[in-house]
Amino acid sequence: MAILEVVNVQYGFQDGENKRVILDNISAGFEKGKFHAILGDSGSGKTTFLSLISALDKPHGGQILFENKDINRDIGAEKYRRNHIGMVFQAYNLIPFMTAAENVRVAMSITENDLPADEASVAYNLLDHIGITRDKADRTVNKLSGGEQQRVAIARALSTNVDLILADEPTGNLNEEMEAEIVNILKNLAHEHDKCVVVVTHSKDIAAQADVIFKLKGGQFLDE
Amino acid sequence: MNFFKRATTSIVRRPGKTVILLLLVFILGTVIAGAISVEGAISNTDANLRRNMQPIVSIEMNHQDWANTLEGEYFDWITTFPPHPPALTVDHVRAIGALDYVGFYDYIIEGWLQSFDLSPYTADGRTGFGGMDGEPRSFTLRGTSTHELVQVEQGIMEVVQGRQFEESELVAGGDRSAIIVSEAFANYNNLALHSTITLYHFVMFPDEDGELWGWGTDWWADDNIYARVGMEFEIIGFYDIPLGPDVDENHQDYWDRVTHVSSTMYVPNWAIEDVDARREAALGSVWDAVDVEQPEWMTHGPEEAPERSVTPLFRLEDPTYLDDFRAAATPLLPDHHMLVDLSSTFDGISSSMATLQTISDWILYVSIGATLLILSLLITLFLRDRRYEMGVYLALGEKKGKIITQILMEVLVTSVVAITLSVFVGHLLSSQMSRAMLINQLQAEQSDDHWNRDWTIFDQIGIPTNQMSVDEMIDAFEVSLGIETVGLFYIIGLGAVVLSTLVPVVYVVTLNPKKVLM
C-alpha cells in the first residue's frame, strides 16, 4: 500500500506570453520497503516533482497524499517536513560550522517525533551505522569528504525516525565508488529498514537498481 | 541542539563575524553610552544645583513691560503725569502664599530711620560711617509679617541672644515696637537685651528756598527740626550672620555683613508703615508752620497717592515645585509684575549645560540612527551569507519563529557583551570630555568679575544670591553610573539592536528553501 500518493498533480509557470507545463496531471504511488527512482533528463521536471512531494513547493492542481492526508492542506507543509520526511540533497546542504553529529542533532531537535532521550548517543550510533566513525562525527563537516558529507546528510534524514526518505541526485557530486556506496545505503534503508525511498536521478545506472522506476518526460510519467 | 544551542554554537564557531558584530556594537554603544551618560550628568547636576538652591521666589515689577505700555504717551510732569503702576499689595501676597506649593511666606516693607545717639557698627573700625559729626545716622529697617524671619529660617543669619517676634508684637498698635538688631551693633552702642532705642524721621523746617534737605551741623540744629516722628523700640533679640571660614575682605559676604550689621534692623511691618504715615502727615503740615511758600513743583503730581508695594518672599516646600508654582502663581500677579527666583542666578551654568545637552542629544539621535542603519545592513549581509543554513532549517521543518529567535539571540548575546563593555568605556570617556567642555564654558562665562553681577531683589531683602565658584559648579557636575542611567542605556542600546534585526528578519521570513537548496 502506498504511503505517498501523487494524484493528478499539475505544475507549470507563465513564461512571458507562454504557459510552460512542467508536470501534466501526473499520478504515482510510493510504498514502504521499496526503492523508487524518478528518472529524467535535465529540465524534465524531476526536481520540481521532488520539491512538490517534499512540500517545498505546492502543486497548481491535484493532490499529494501522505498516509491519505493532503500534505499541504491536512498536515501542513512545515509540519510534514518536520515529522514525516527526511531529505538528502545533491549538495548535501549541511551546516558548515557544525560537526557531523551536531548536524544530525539539529534535525532531531526540530522534529516532534518520539525519539530516545539521549540525542547525542543516537546521533553517534546512526553515523557509525552509516560509516562515519566517532572521530569523524566530531569534526566540522567541511573537513569531511563529499561521500562522508552525503552519509551525514543521510544520517540526518534518518535521525527523525521517518518512513519517507527523499533524495535529490544524492550521488551527483560523488565519484563512482562513493556513488555505489550511497546507493547501497539507500537500497538498504528501503529493504532492511522498511523505508520508502524516493531518489530523483538522471543516472540510468542508479535507476536500474531501483525497485520502481518513474520515467519523467514531457511532464508525464512514461510507462516502464 | 535546540535553537538556543544553535545560536551559541554559531557565536563560538564563527568568531570572525562575532568579533565584527561585537566591535561595531561596542563602538556605537560607546557613543550612545557617552551621550546618555552626559544626559544623566546634566540631570544629576541640575538636581544637585536645585538641592543647593534655596527654593525662594519673590515678585518684582517688570519695568520693561511697564515702559512698553507707556510708549508713545507724553507727560510734561507739570500738568500730566504717568499713572502709578499697579501695586503689589498684601492681598496679592496672601493669595499666592495660600498655594499648596508654598511652605512659608513673608512680605517685607523696608524703611529707614535716623538717630543722633546711635552709631552704625563698622567691621574695620572706621568712624564717621554714614555721616559727619552733628548729623544723624541712618539705619535700614526691614519689616516682617511673621514670627520667624525668613533670613533666620534660611540659615542666612541666626538669633544668637533673645528671641524673634511673638504674634502679639506683629499686630499693629501702640507707639512702641519690638526690634531685633545685630549683636555687633548692640555691643558697639552698649545696648543689652530689653534696652529701648528711639529712631526718628526728622522733618526739617524748609529753608528760604523751600528746600527740606540739607547737611552740616547747622542744618541739623535742634531749632531747625520741625518734628521728630519717632518710635520707641525694645530690643528683643540679637542676630549674627555666620560666615564661612574662607571669607575675606575681598568677598561680597564680608561687605554684606558690614552692611547688615551696620545699618539693618528687623521690626514688624506695621512699625514702618506707622512711622512713615506720620512722617507724611508732618511733611504736609510743615508748610503751615512757616512763611515760606511751598515750591510749585511740590504741589504737582498725580491726584491719587500710590498704594504701598511690598516685597514678598515665598519659600516653596520643595525646589522641584518651582515650575508648577510659577504656573499657579502667575495668574494671581498684578499687571506688569513677574516672579523671580534664586535659580535665575544659575542661568550661566544652565546655559553651559544646555549647550552640552544639545550636543549630547544630537550625538544620541545620530548614533541611534547610525546603529539602526549599520547593524541592519551588517546583519542582513551576515544572513545572506548564511542563507543555506537558514534554508536547511526551513527544509527540516523548523518554525520561522524559532529561526528568528535564534538570530535575535545570536545578535543579542553578542550585543549584551558589547554594550556592557561600552557602558563603562562610554561613561569614562564622556565624563572626562563633558567635564572639560563644561569647565571651559563656565570659565568663559565667569570672566565677569563678582562686582559686576546684577543686584537682585534678593540682595535687597538680605537673601544673598548664589556665589558659586567654577570649582563648586564643577563639583555639582556629577557624572554617575546610576541604575537609571545604566538601565536607560541597556533599553536604548538593546532596543536599537532589536530594531536593527527586524529588516534582516524579513529576509528570513521571505526565504524560499527550494530556491536556496535545490
XYZ file of C-alpha atoms in Angstrom:
742
model
C 0.000 0.000 0.000
C 1.324 3.390 -0.990
C 2.458 5.602 1.870
C 2.716 8.549 -0.506
C 0.322 9.147 -3.373
C 0.529 11.723 -6.084
C -2.885 12.272 -7.639
C -3.334 14.235 -10.864
C -0.665 16.760 -9.935
C -0.134 19.716 -12.222
C 2.613 22.304 -12.131
C 3.688 24.999 -14.553
C 4.535 28.624 -14.835
C 3.903 31.606 -17.063
C 6.858 32.378 -19.294
C 6.038 35.701 -20.918
C 3.013 35.072 -23.089
C 3.554 31.314 -22.981
C 2.436 28.893 -20.325
C 5.021 26.246 -19.604
C 3.720 22.993 -18.209
C 6.251 21.152 -16.069
C 4.097 18.388 -14.646
C 0.986 17.483 -16.587
C -1.643 15.752 -14.486
C 0.658 13.010 -13.186
C -0.144 10.349 -10.628
C 2.039 7.856 -8.803
C 2.199 5.828 -5.601
C 5.207 5.143 -3.365
C 5.382 2.249 -0.925
C 7.347 1.429 2.191
C 10.095 -1.125 1.734
C 10.782 -0.071 -1.817
C 13.487 1.932 -3.518
C 11.904 4.274 -6.081
C 13.724 6.151 -8.817
C 12.406 9.195 -10.618
C 14.417 9.174 -13.817
C 14.569 12.071 -16.210
C 16.805 14.328 -18.213
C 17.696 17.824 -17.209
C 14.627 20.078 -17.360
C 12.247 17.128 -17.297
C 10.710 18.358 -14.056
C 12.068 15.663 -11.740
C 13.461 18.163 -9.211
C 10.163 20.062 -9.335
C 8.425 16.787 -8.626
C 10.673 16.177 -5.625
C 10.062 19.727 -4.346
C 6.329 19.029 -4.507
C 6.438 15.714 -2.647
C 8.781 17.262 -0.076
C 6.326 20.176 0.386
C 8.971 22.737 -0.502
C 6.526 23.889 -3.166
C 2.810 23.473 -3.806
C 1.188 21.858 -6.847
C -1.037 24.010 -9.043
C -3.512 21.197 -9.324
C -4.133 17.748 -7.883
C -3.179 16.368 -4.511
C -0.231 14.847 -2.738
C -1.342 12.467 -0.014
C 0.779 11.125 2.800
C -0.988 8.280 4.539
C -4.141 9.524 2.792
C -3.791 13.075 4.116
C -3.068 16.057 1.897
C 0.412 17.185 2.844
C -0.344 20.873 2.304
C -3.949 21.162 3.392
C -4.360 18.468 6.067
C -0.896 18.103 7.559
C 0.717 21.429 6.694
C 3.926 21.757 4.695
C 6.157 22.720 7.610
C 4.873 20.009 9.890
C 5.070 17.437 7.059
C 8.733 18.253 6.512
C 9.382 18.265 10.259
C 7.767 14.945 11.152
C 7.255 12.795 8.082
C 10.150 13.033 5.639
C 13.919 13.012 5.533
C 15.689 14.808 2.729
C 19.033 14.256 1.054
C 20.313 16.897 -1.351
C 22.852 16.727 -4.138
C 24.932 19.462 -2.481
C 24.486 17.800 0.982
C 23.294 21.101 2.487
C 24.896 20.567 5.855
C 25.523 23.421 8.276
C 29.214 24.107 7.777
C 30.235 25.352 11.236
C 28.690 22.355 12.978
C 30.142 18.877 13.445
C 28.637 15.842 11.736
C 26.932 14.799 14.971
C 25.585 18.313 15.532
C 24.124 18.383 12.019
C 22.274 15.188 12.796
C 21.101 16.533 16.147
C 19.727 19.702 14.555
C 17.135 17.615 12.705
C 16.410 15.631 15.881
C 15.762 18.860 17.813
C 13.359 20.113 15.186
C 11.135 17.052 14.759
C 8.216 16.405 17.066
C 8.516 12.631 16.640
C 9.230 10.491 19.675
C 12.967 9.928 19.874
C 15.241 8.448 22.530
C 16.171 10.990 25.172
C 19.910 10.609 24.652
C 20.076 12.615 21.460
C 23.876 12.536 21.220
C 24.163 8.730 21.507
C 21.504 8.233 18.857
C 23.351 10.609 16.505
C 26.703 8.869 17.043
C 25.193 5.375 16.598
C 23.400 6.434 13.459
C 26.522 7.947 11.978
C 28.551 4.894 12.958
C 25.961 2.635 11.375
C 26.238 4.588 8.153
C 30.036 4.588 8.143
C 31.024 7.746 9.999
C 33.325 6.946 12.891
C 33.127 8.742 16.242
C 36.285 10.641 15.411
C 34.807 11.945 12.171
C 31.437 12.566 13.787
C 33.052 15.247 15.959
C 34.673 17.041 13.054
C 33.044 20.043 11.454
C 31.501 18.809 8.230
C 33.628 20.910 5.913
C 36.563 18.713 6.997
C 34.861 15.588 5.658
C 34.954 14.231 2.091
C 31.982 14.541 -0.235
C 30.967 10.936 0.321
C 31.236 11.352 4.063
C 29.180 14.513 3.949
C 26.477 12.742 1.998
C 26.472 9.951 4.586
C 25.997 12.595 7.261
C 23.105 14.012 5.221
C 21.540 10.543 5.029
C 22.036 10.061 8.763
C 20.318 13.398 9.325
C 17.408 12.303 7.125
C 17.092 9.073 9.107
C 17.545 10.627 12.518
C 13.975 11.820 12.889
C 12.638 8.281 12.581
C 10.565 8.973 9.461
C 9.287 6.453 6.904
C 9.854 8.522 3.796
C 13.341 9.400 2.512
C 13.523 11.788 -0.428
C 16.832 12.240 -2.246
C 17.647 14.746 -4.968
C 20.551 13.479 -7.141
C 22.289 12.155 -3.986
C 25.335 10.968 -5.887
C 25.600 13.882 -8.285
C 28.778 15.204 -6.656
C 30.390 11.848 -5.907
C 32.764 9.515 -7.728
C 31.586 6.083 -8.901
C 32.861 4.233 -5.860
C 31.115 6.603 -3.497
C 28.025 6.557 -5.693
C 27.743 2.803 -5.321
C 28.145 3.005 -1.550
C 25.465 5.684 -1.186
C 23.044 3.825 -3.437
C 23.634 0.676 -1.391
C 22.858 2.565 1.773
C 19.601 3.888 0.291
C 18.617 0.460 -1.016
C 19.409 -0.999 2.345
C 17.201 1.588 4.044
C 14.294 0.510 1.882
C 14.828 -3.203 2.052
C 16.257 -3.716 5.541
C 14.598 -0.850 7.405
C 11.277 -0.765 5.569
C 11.647 2.860 4.489
C 10.040 4.321 1.438
C 12.977 5.749 -0.519
C 12.413 8.086 -3.467
C 15.502 9.101 -5.420
C 15.455 11.677 -8.182
C 18.242 10.964 -10.670
C 19.305 11.341 -14.230
C 21.507 8.240 -13.927
C 20.132 5.159 -15.617
C 22.613 3.041 -13.604
C 21.102 4.161 -10.332
C 17.586 3.862 -11.688
C 18.392 0.323 -12.765
C 18.921 -0.636 -9.146
C 15.511 0.700 -8.083
C 12.517 -1.444 -7.332
C 10.229 1.010 -9.100
C 11.205 3.492 -11.815
C 9.145 6.511 -12.827
C 10.477 7.909 -16.074
C 9.557 11.554 -16.391
C 9.350 13.073 -19.847
C 7.225 15.859 -21.284
C 5.673 16.466 -17.908
C 4.327 12.947 -17.645
C 5.433 9.568 -16.342
C 6.113 7.146 -19.164
C 5.140 3.513 -18.731
C 8.126 1.385 -17.589
C 20.614 21.032 19.515
C 17.727 23.417 20.049
C 17.728 26.960 18.720
C 19.499 28.320 21.789
C 22.351 25.819 21.433
C 22.460 26.554 17.712
C 22.762 30.267 18.499
C 25.634 29.803 20.949
C 27.376 27.365 18.590
C 27.101 29.907 15.800
C 28.578 32.634 18.024
C 31.515 30.472 19.107
C 32.261 28.731 15.801
C 32.149 31.853 13.649
C 34.470 34.093 15.683
C 35.257 36.456 12.821
C 31.682 37.557 12.323
C 31.056 37.598 16.062
C 34.028 39.903 16.628
C 32.927 42.236 13.816
C 29.437 42.489 15.312
C 30.867 42.889 18.808
C 33.219 45.680 17.782
C 30.558 47.519 15.827
C 28.019 47.374 18.650
C 30.764 48.322 21.108
C 31.768 51.415 19.125
C 28.201 52.550 18.514
C 27.267 51.611 22.089
C 30.147 53.661 23.471
C 28.896 56.730 21.623
C 25.321 56.119 22.807
C 26.510 55.405 26.357
C 28.529 58.607 26.344
C 25.573 60.668 25.182
C 23.251 59.055 27.742
C 25.864 59.497 30.438
C 26.067 63.218 29.695
C 22.261 63.432 29.698
C 22.247 61.753 33.099
C 25.033 64.002 34.325
C 23.125 67.113 33.333
C 20.063 65.795 35.102
C 22.141 64.952 38.218
C 23.792 68.328 38.167
C 20.505 70.114 37.809
C 19.225 68.161 40.818
C 22.396 68.941 42.773
C 22.148 72.622 41.982
C 18.484 72.676 42.861
C 19.277 70.971 46.148
C 21.837 73.680 46.876
C 19.475 76.339 45.682
C 17.037 77.806 48.135
C 13.541 77.434 46.681
C 12.803 81.085 47.275
C 10.671 83.178 44.980
C 9.823 86.847 45.015
C 7.878 89.219 42.826
C 9.165 92.319 41.209
C 7.932 94.953 38.834
C 8.523 94.214 35.187
C 9.807 97.652 34.342
C 10.353 96.903 30.695
C 6.785 95.696 30.362
C 5.501 98.803 32.122
C 7.622 101.067 29.924
C 6.197 99.350 26.869
C 2.639 100.192 27.936
C 3.559 103.879 28.283
C 5.375 104.013 24.981
C 4.093 106.805 22.744
C 2.467 108.744 25.593
C 3.814 112.147 26.627
C 3.950 113.516 30.175
C 5.190 117.051 30.998
C 5.346 116.229 34.735
C 3.643 119.590 35.478
C 0.148 119.069 34.266
C 0.337 115.485 33.083
C 1.857 112.605 34.936
C 2.272 108.936 34.149
C -0.145 106.718 36.040
C 1.049 104.794 39.055
C 1.945 101.248 38.139
C -0.280 98.621 39.735
C 0.934 97.937 43.248
C 1.799 94.555 44.642
C -0.307 94.518 47.748
C -0.502 92.332 50.804
C -3.663 90.767 49.352
C -1.725 89.555 46.305
C 0.934 88.091 48.567
C -1.598 86.308 50.738
C -3.367 84.801 47.729
C -0.122 83.427 46.336
C 1.087 82.392 49.784
C -2.028 80.236 50.137
C -0.934 77.979 47.252
C -0.092 74.428 48.281
C 3.456 74.711 46.951
C 4.340 77.403 49.467
C 5.846 76.267 52.741
C 6.419 79.709 54.150
C 5.916 83.263 53.023
C 6.501 86.738 54.255
C 6.245 90.219 52.860
C 8.732 92.841 53.635
C 8.306 96.577 53.926
C 11.527 98.489 54.063
C 12.124 101.878 55.530
C 14.811 103.888 57.194
C 15.014 105.904 60.372
C 17.667 108.055 61.939
C 19.288 108.672 65.292
C 21.751 111.211 66.713
C 22.661 108.873 69.566
C 23.367 105.574 67.881
C 26.268 104.685 65.635
C 26.425 102.023 62.981
C 28.972 99.296 63.523
C 31.793 99.092 61.044
C 33.719 95.873 60.770
C 37.015 97.556 60.110
C 36.670 100.066 62.959
C 36.176 103.112 60.764
C 34.440 106.031 62.398
C 32.108 108.556 60.933
C 30.437 105.906 58.894
C 27.135 107.137 57.497
C 27.525 110.849 58.162
C 29.527 113.749 59.581
C 29.662 114.840 63.187
C 26.469 116.509 64.307
C 24.451 114.690 61.712
C 22.110 111.822 62.499
C 22.990 108.310 61.356
C 20.587 106.382 59.132
C 19.526 102.828 59.722
C 17.690 100.472 57.393
C 14.579 98.915 58.883
C 13.464 95.675 57.329
C 9.916 94.672 58.171
C 8.358 91.294 58.566
C 4.867 89.902 58.969
C 5.840 86.585 60.528
C 7.189 85.461 63.857
C 10.120 83.713 62.150
C 12.358 85.835 59.994
C 12.975 84.261 56.600
C 16.655 85.117 56.860
C 16.802 83.033 60.044
C 14.631 80.285 58.578
C 17.005 80.057 55.622
C 20.074 79.950 57.863
C 21.442 83.198 56.488
C 21.513 84.724 59.942
C 20.882 83.409 63.413
C 19.417 84.862 66.555
C 22.304 84.488 69.000
C 20.578 86.017 72.004
C 16.992 86.805 72.878
C 14.170 85.767 70.604
C 12.217 86.535 67.488
C 8.841 88.256 67.303
C 5.768 86.971 69.042
C 2.424 87.051 67.258
C 1.181 89.852 69.513
C 4.133 92.033 68.527
C 3.255 91.692 64.846
C -0.166 93.213 65.324
C -0.264 96.960 64.690
C -0.847 99.172 67.649
C 0.772 101.451 70.194
C 3.787 103.675 69.904
C 6.345 101.054 70.822
C 7.581 98.132 68.814
C 9.904 95.179 69.211
C 13.166 95.189 67.275
C 15.950 92.754 66.511
C 19.401 94.249 65.993
C 22.803 92.840 65.276
C 24.896 91.716 68.195
C 27.824 93.755 66.910
C 25.698 96.897 66.685
C 24.400 96.333 70.220
C 27.874 95.832 71.627
C 29.172 98.862 69.762
C 26.439 101.002 71.267
C 26.446 99.329 74.721
C 22.936 98.030 74.326
C 21.632 94.969 76.159
C 18.539 92.892 75.630
C 15.371 94.780 76.597
C 17.132 98.096 76.097
C 14.990 100.595 74.259
C 16.107 102.788 71.414
C 14.202 105.532 69.652
C 14.587 106.091 65.938
C 13.175 109.005 64.031
C 12.193 110.624 60.842
C 13.359 114.188 61.289
C 11.090 116.607 59.413
C 13.018 119.824 58.959
C 11.825 123.367 58.511
C 12.264 124.342 54.904
C 14.900 126.971 54.130
C 14.113 130.196 52.335
C 14.213 128.390 49.007
C 11.695 125.819 50.227
C 14.352 123.078 50.475
C 13.589 120.364 53.030
C 17.013 118.736 52.768
C 20.402 119.862 53.779
C 23.562 118.856 55.557
C 26.019 120.014 58.151
C 25.744 120.785 61.858
C 23.710 123.958 61.311
C 21.136 122.264 59.210
C 20.637 119.568 61.863
C 20.453 122.022 64.768
C 17.613 121.416 67.225
C 15.711 124.547 66.316
C 15.727 123.578 62.646
C 13.803 120.376 63.356
C 10.080 120.827 62.842
C 9.040 117.352 64.025
C 10.673 114.243 65.412
C 8.478 111.484 64.062
C 9.763 108.575 66.033
C 9.049 105.279 67.576
C 10.470 103.563 70.589
C 11.807 100.092 70.009
C 12.554 97.424 72.609
C 15.402 95.160 71.662
C 14.156 91.568 71.940
C 16.968 89.784 70.121
C 20.471 89.974 68.723
C 21.355 88.424 65.403
C 24.600 87.460 63.784
C 25.421 86.425 60.248
C 27.656 83.367 60.306
C 30.357 83.498 57.668
C 32.316 80.656 56.180
C 35.916 80.129 57.241
C 37.246 81.222 53.853
C 35.538 84.618 53.796
C 37.909 87.521 53.330
C 37.580 91.222 52.823
C 37.544 90.833 49.078
C 34.495 88.660 49.279
C 30.986 90.020 48.886
C 29.851 88.272 52.063
C 32.159 90.432 54.094
C 30.638 93.646 52.806
C 27.168 92.201 53.088
C 27.910 91.614 56.719
C 29.168 95.140 57.162
C 26.058 96.474 55.564
C 23.710 94.337 57.571
C 25.450 94.772 60.860
C 25.935 98.472 60.486
C 22.513 99.506 59.426
C 19.850 96.850 59.222
C 17.338 96.236 61.965
C 14.348 93.932 61.885
C 10.953 95.172 63.011
C 7.306 94.297 62.355
C 5.970 95.776 59.104
C 3.365 97.833 60.936
C 6.014 99.870 62.736
C 7.499 101.092 59.461
C 4.064 101.809 57.990
C 3.052 103.709 61.120
C 6.086 105.919 61.360
C 6.093 106.551 57.605
C 2.443 107.616 57.699
C 3.139 110.044 60.499
C 6.121 111.437 58.591
C 3.952 112.027 55.524
C 1.500 113.930 57.718
C 4.286 116.044 59.196
C 5.675 116.797 55.734
C 2.217 118.031 54.767
C 1.785 120.284 57.796
C 5.254 121.834 57.975
C 4.322 124.424 55.321
C 1.590 125.767 57.556
C 4.159 126.495 60.285
C 6.466 128.643 58.134
C 6.165 131.719 55.967
C 7.989 130.068 53.122
C 5.886 129.294 50.102
C 5.814 125.681 49.089
C 7.615 125.349 45.754
C 5.181 124.964 42.892
C 6.722 121.697 41.728
C 5.908 120.081 45.076
C 2.239 120.767 44.630
C 2.093 118.952 41.320
C 1.694 115.246 40.962
C -0.870 112.549 40.408
C -4.027 113.183 42.378
C -4.164 109.721 43.895
C -1.321 108.564 46.079
C 0.123 105.202 45.018
C -0.664 102.113 47.036
C 2.292 100.910 49.021
C 4.026 97.956 47.367
C 5.530 95.200 49.446
C 8.376 92.851 48.727
C 7.120 89.308 49.111
C 9.146 86.228 49.700
C 7.890 82.685 49.216
C 9.809 79.605 50.299
C 8.494 76.591 48.428
C 8.035 73.203 50.067
C 10.369 71.623 47.540
C 12.726 73.061 44.900
C 11.118 70.841 42.264
C 7.795 72.645 42.744
C 9.187 75.744 41.074
C 7.671 75.251 37.625
C 4.264 74.283 38.982
C 4.342 77.177 41.410
C 5.121 79.585 38.587
C 2.193 78.265 36.588
C -0.174 78.618 39.541
C 1.060 81.976 40.825
C 1.411 83.885 37.565
C -2.348 84.412 37.092
C -2.509 85.879 40.606
C 0.096 88.572 39.954
C -0.869 92.207 39.451
C -0.238 93.521 35.948
C 3.341 94.285 34.942
C 4.831 92.113 37.653
C 6.799 88.924 37.398
C 8.060 86.102 39.555
C 11.788 85.908 40.181
C 13.573 83.053 41.885
C 17.041 82.306 43.086
C 17.518 79.825 40.258
C 17.934 82.754 37.876
C 21.396 83.063 39.362
C 22.164 79.692 37.781
C 21.466 80.947 34.299
C 25.159 80.889 33.490
C 25.725 77.256 34.318
C 22.305 76.403 32.923
C 23.221 77.743 29.504
C 26.507 75.849 29.605
C 24.669 72.665 30.439
C 22.007 73.372 27.836
C 24.746 73.609 25.195
C 26.200 70.358 26.440
C 22.772 68.760 26.444
C 22.069 69.889 22.878
C 25.341 68.358 21.728
C 24.696 65.096 23.570
C 21.109 64.978 22.252
C 22.351 65.202 18.687
C 25.063 62.636 19.312
C 22.445 60.319 20.788
C 19.984 60.689 17.900
C 22.657 60.363 15.218
C 24.289 57.372 16.894
C 20.955 55.579 17.305
C 20.176 56.246 13.638
C 23.642 55.043 12.628
C 23.222 51.942 14.786
C 19.909 51.075 13.151
C 21.278 51.569 9.653
C 24.677 49.952 10.056
C 23.520 46.991 12.124
C 20.597 46.317 9.779
C 22.943 46.195 6.816
C 25.547 44.117 8.632
C 23.092 41.529 9.934
C 21.402 41.328 6.527
C 24.778 40.671 4.907
C 25.608 38.050 7.526
C 22.270 36.335 6.977
C 22.655 36.346 3.195
C 25.924 34.586 3.828
C 24.029 32.021 5.906
C 21.098 31.551 3.539
C 21.934 27.834 3.013
C 21.890 27.311 6.767
C 18.547 29.118 7.021
C 17.291 27.062 4.048
C 18.303 23.849 5.823
C 16.387 24.819 8.947
C 13.330 25.609 6.837
C 13.689 22.379 4.806
C 13.883 20.422 8.059
C 10.583 21.996 9.046
C 11.841 24.411 11.669
C 9.302 27.064 12.629
C 10.189 30.521 11.321
C 9.594 31.974 14.788
C 12.354 29.783 16.213
C 14.755 30.711 13.428
C 14.059 34.397 14.097
C 14.537 33.802 17.823
C 17.858 32.104 17.113
C 19.040 35.093 15.057
C 17.856 37.519 17.725
C 19.646 35.556 20.419
C 22.876 35.450 18.449
C 22.749 39.212 17.948
C 21.581 39.980 21.478
C 24.113 37.763 23.287
C 26.944 39.422 21.372
C 25.380 42.846 21.810
C 24.903 42.465 25.566
C 28.617 41.776 25.936
C 29.489 44.740 23.701
C 27.016 47.058 25.405
C 28.207 46.065 28.874
C 31.750 46.973 27.877
C 30.629 50.197 26.252
C 28.725 51.322 29.366
C 31.959 51.699 31.258
C 34.114 52.961 28.397
C 31.441 55.421 27.213
C 30.884 56.631 30.747
C 34.603 57.113 31.337
C 35.186 58.975 28.081
C 32.083 61.130 28.326
C 32.711 62.105 31.937
C 36.198 63.361 31.050
C 35.115 65.106 27.867
C 31.916 66.656 29.185
C 33.632 67.901 32.333
C 36.386 69.519 30.262
C 33.803 71.136 27.974
C 31.789 72.425 30.916
C 34.851 73.851 32.655
C 35.844 75.750 29.510
C 32.386 77.196 29.066
C 31.958 78.127 32.716
C 35.333 79.772 32.895
C 34.480 81.838 29.838
C 31.191 82.893 31.378
C 32.732 83.639 34.771
C 35.092 86.186 33.285
C 32.766 88.917 34.513
C 34.033 89.683 37.972
C 31.970 89.315 41.060
C 31.209 93.001 41.498
C 29.621 93.320 38.119
C 26.820 90.893 38.893
C 23.281 92.228 38.928
C 21.923 93.424 42.229
C 18.789 91.406 42.717
C 15.675 91.793 44.762
C 17.044 89.027 46.997
C 20.133 91.031 47.844
C 17.814 93.877 48.728
C 15.982 91.838 51.322
C 19.021 90.157 52.772
C 18.992 86.807 50.927
C 22.383 86.591 49.270
C 22.197 85.230 45.761
C 24.332 82.379 44.603
C 28.020 82.999 44.543
C 29.199 79.560 43.498
C 32.675 79.361 42.117
C 33.501 77.440 38.967
C 35.010 74.730 41.157
C 31.814 74.442 43.171
C 29.788 74.278 39.987
C 32.065 71.589 38.582
C 31.736 69.689 41.857
C 27.996 69.743 41.331
C 28.512 68.245 37.850
C 28.010 64.614 38.719
C 28.586 62.017 36.032
C 27.414 58.917 37.849
C 26.579 55.440 36.678
C 23.231 55.141 38.363
C 20.821 52.305 37.864
C 18.558 54.597 35.862
C 21.365 55.663 33.519
C 22.577 52.106 33.002
C 19.016 50.833 32.601
C 18.220 53.546 30.085
C 21.347 52.705 28.132
C 20.539 48.987 28.028
C 16.986 49.754 26.916
C 18.119 52.132 24.172
C 21.110 50.007 23.123
C 19.319 46.673 23.035
C 16.203 48.327 21.604
C 18.287 49.655 18.719
C 19.832 46.214 18.214
C 16.420 44.505 18.179
C 15.060 47.098 15.731
C 18.132 46.607 13.574
C 17.371 42.879 13.408
C 13.841 43.458 12.083
C 14.933 44.138 8.490
C 17.108 41.012 8.307
C 14.241 39.015 9.817
C 12.113 39.972 6.807
C 14.786 38.306 4.687
C 14.425 35.065 6.641
C 10.634 35.144 6.532
C 10.633 35.518 2.756
C 13.404 32.960 2.157
C 12.346 30.115 -0.164
C 14.278 26.971 0.770
C 13.542 25.383 -2.595
C 15.396 28.135 -4.413
C 18.291 28.001 -1.999
C 18.780 24.264 -1.687
C 17.608 22.659 -4.947
